[in-house]
Amino acid sequence: MKREQIDFWHVEEHQLEIHQRLLNWAQWVKPRPAWWIHPMWRQSRSNARQWHQPTLREPVDLNEALAMEKAVANLPLMNKHAIRWCYVYCTEPYKIRRQLGVSDQALRDLIRDGRQMLDR
């Protein structure tokens, strides 16, 4: 018996606006490597700048990201973990499914329902 493939990153058309806001939030909240924030390296310059053009990132709307962080923190526990997994951590689905104790379809539903709760 072949398992049905589920697309966890599919966004329904009526949720595209909240999806963009969640992407902005995820860019702000994603963990950075330890050297990124360590005070010892704050003023240092990378030698890589000599050889490569710096890559520009999309600007982050900090006020919107902070408001979204508060909204995500107020979600029900299962939806909160599913949304954080989908937008911030992006690891293998089996890890979050095992942690939450849900099936593929239930995880997809948690993500979709979490977006819907945030869209209000």
Tab-separated table of C-alpha atoms in Angstrom:
chain	number	residue	atom	x	y	z
A	1	MET	CA	0.000	0.000	0.000
A	2	LYS	CA	1.479	3.338	-1.058
A	3	ARG	CA	1.227	6.308	1.305
A	4	GLU	CA	-0.378	9.451	-0.017
A	5	GLN	CA	2.056	12.377	-0.243
A	6	ILE	CA	0.917	15.393	1.745
A	7	ASP	CA	2.207	18.875	0.944
A	8	PHE	CA	2.663	20.584	4.318
A	9	TRP	CA	3.670	23.846	2.654
A	10	HIS	CA	0.580	24.226	0.472
A	11	VAL	CA	-1.160	27.523	1.192
A	12	GLU	CA	-4.800	27.986	0.271
A	13	GLU	CA	-5.589	31.098	-1.708
A	14	HIS	CA	-7.592	32.800	1.037
A	15	GLN	CA	-4.596	32.389	3.420
A	16	LEU	CA	-1.947	34.009	1.197
A	17	GLU	CA	-1.941	37.297	3.135
A	18	ILE	CA	-1.367	35.616	6.515
A	19	HIS	CA	1.247	33.396	4.849
A	20	GLN	CA	3.231	36.490	3.797
A	21	ARG	CA	2.966	37.894	7.320
A	22	LEU	CA	4.167	34.559	8.724
A	23	LEU	CA	7.139	34.556	6.335
A	24	ASN	CA	8.077	38.037	7.583
A	25	TRP	CA	7.773	36.797	11.187
A	26	ALA	CA	9.830	33.679	10.429
A	27	GLN	CA	12.648	35.736	8.940
A	28	TRP	CA	12.758	37.801	12.131
A	29	VAL	CA	12.479	34.910	14.579
A	30	LYS	CA	14.700	32.249	12.929
A	31	PRO	CA	17.613	31.207	15.100
A	32	ARG	CA	20.977	32.546	13.995
A	33	PRO	CA	24.314	30.829	14.475
A	34	ALA	CA	26.010	31.597	17.797
A	35	TRP	CA	28.752	33.690	16.175
A	36	TRP	CA	26.082	35.977	14.720
A	37	ILE	CA	25.322	37.555	18.073
A	38	HIS	CA	28.436	36.902	20.137
A	39	PRO	CA	29.885	40.243	21.390
A	40	MET	CA	33.421	39.220	20.489
A	41	TRP	CA	32.493	39.100	16.788
A	42	ARG	CA	30.160	42.092	16.705
A	43	GLN	CA	32.700	44.482	15.119
A	44	SER	CA	34.716	41.953	13.105
A	45	ARG	CA	34.724	41.878	9.328
A	46	SER	CA	34.607	38.728	7.278
A	47	ASN	CA	37.309	38.064	4.703
A	48	ALA	CA	34.610	36.577	2.496
A	49	ARG	CA	33.540	40.098	1.517
A	50	GLN	CA	36.616	40.328	-0.673
A	51	TRP	CA	35.477	37.473	-2.866
A	52	HIS	CA	31.689	37.386	-2.851
A	53	GLN	CA	28.982	39.933	-3.294
A	54	PRO	CA	26.894	40.223	-0.139
A	55	THR	CA	23.472	38.669	-0.462
A	56	LEU	CA	20.650	41.043	0.276
A	57	ARG	CA	17.731	39.877	2.380
A	58	GLU	CA	14.175	41.083	2.252
A	59	PRO	CA	13.606	43.841	4.804
A	60	VAL	CA	11.692	42.718	7.882
A	61	ASP	CA	8.802	44.729	9.264
A	62	LEU	CA	9.742	44.530	12.945
A	63	ASN	CA	6.432	45.829	14.318
A	64	GLU	CA	4.492	43.301	12.246
A	65	ALA	CA	6.887	40.504	13.263
A	66	LEU	CA	6.521	41.337	16.952
A	67	ALA	CA	2.722	41.414	16.675
A	68	MET	CA	2.809	38.048	14.877
A	69	GLU	CA	5.062	36.563	17.583
A	70	LYS	CA	2.500	37.559	20.204
A	71	ALA	CA	-0.322	36.087	18.109
A	72	VAL	CA	1.540	32.806	17.526
A	73	ALA	CA	2.359	32.569	21.238
A	74	ASN	CA	-1.382	32.782	22.004
A	75	LEU	CA	-2.341	29.906	19.692
A	76	PRO	CA	-3.382	26.545	21.165
A	77	LEU	CA	-0.324	24.408	21.955
A	78	MET	CA	-0.574	21.955	19.042
A	79	ASN	CA	-1.189	24.686	16.451
A	80	LYS	CA	1.632	26.801	17.879
A	81	HIS	CA	4.143	23.948	17.544
A	82	ALA	CA	2.925	23.122	14.027
A	83	ILE	CA	3.198	26.751	12.835
A	84	ARG	CA	6.663	27.178	14.373
A	85	TRP	CA	7.796	23.933	12.754
A	86	CYS	CA	6.431	24.911	9.342
A	87	TYR	CA	7.819	28.447	9.216
A	88	VAL	CA	10.842	28.532	11.523
A	89	TYR	CA	12.456	25.125	11.975
A	90	CYS	CA	11.506	23.348	8.716
A	91	THR	CA	12.922	19.978	9.811
A	92	GLU	CA	11.738	16.568	8.669
A	93	PRO	CA	7.993	16.066	9.222
A	94	TYR	CA	8.412	12.801	11.108
A	95	LYS	CA	10.130	14.610	13.998
A	96	ILE	CA	7.276	17.025	14.674
A	97	ARG	CA	4.671	14.318	14.020
A	98	ARG	CA	6.306	12.131	16.640
A	99	GLN	CA	6.612	15.030	19.084
A	100	LEU	CA	2.949	15.999	18.689
A	101	GLY	CA	1.676	12.440	18.251
A	102	VAL	CA	-0.292	13.160	15.071
A	103	SER	CA	-0.563	11.776	11.545
A	104	ASP	CA	0.511	13.517	8.330
A	105	GLN	CA	-3.005	14.718	7.606
A	106	ALA	CA	-3.498	15.934	11.194
A	107	LEU	CA	-0.234	17.921	11.019
A	108	ARG	CA	-1.344	19.538	7.771
A	109	ASP	CA	-4.699	20.379	9.371
A	110	LEU	CA	-2.956	21.890	12.426
A	111	ILE	CA	-0.906	24.167	10.162
A	112	ARG	CA	-3.926	25.187	8.076
A	113	ASP	CA	-6.104	25.771	11.155
A	114	GLY	CA	-3.305	27.732	12.851
A	115	ARG	CA	-3.081	30.045	9.849
A	116	GLN	CA	-6.842	30.463	9.928
A	117	MET	CA	-6.774	31.380	13.638
A	118	LEU	CA	-4.058	33.968	12.993
A	119	ASP	CA	-5.983	35.465	10.070
A	120	ARG	CA	-8.759	36.812	12.325
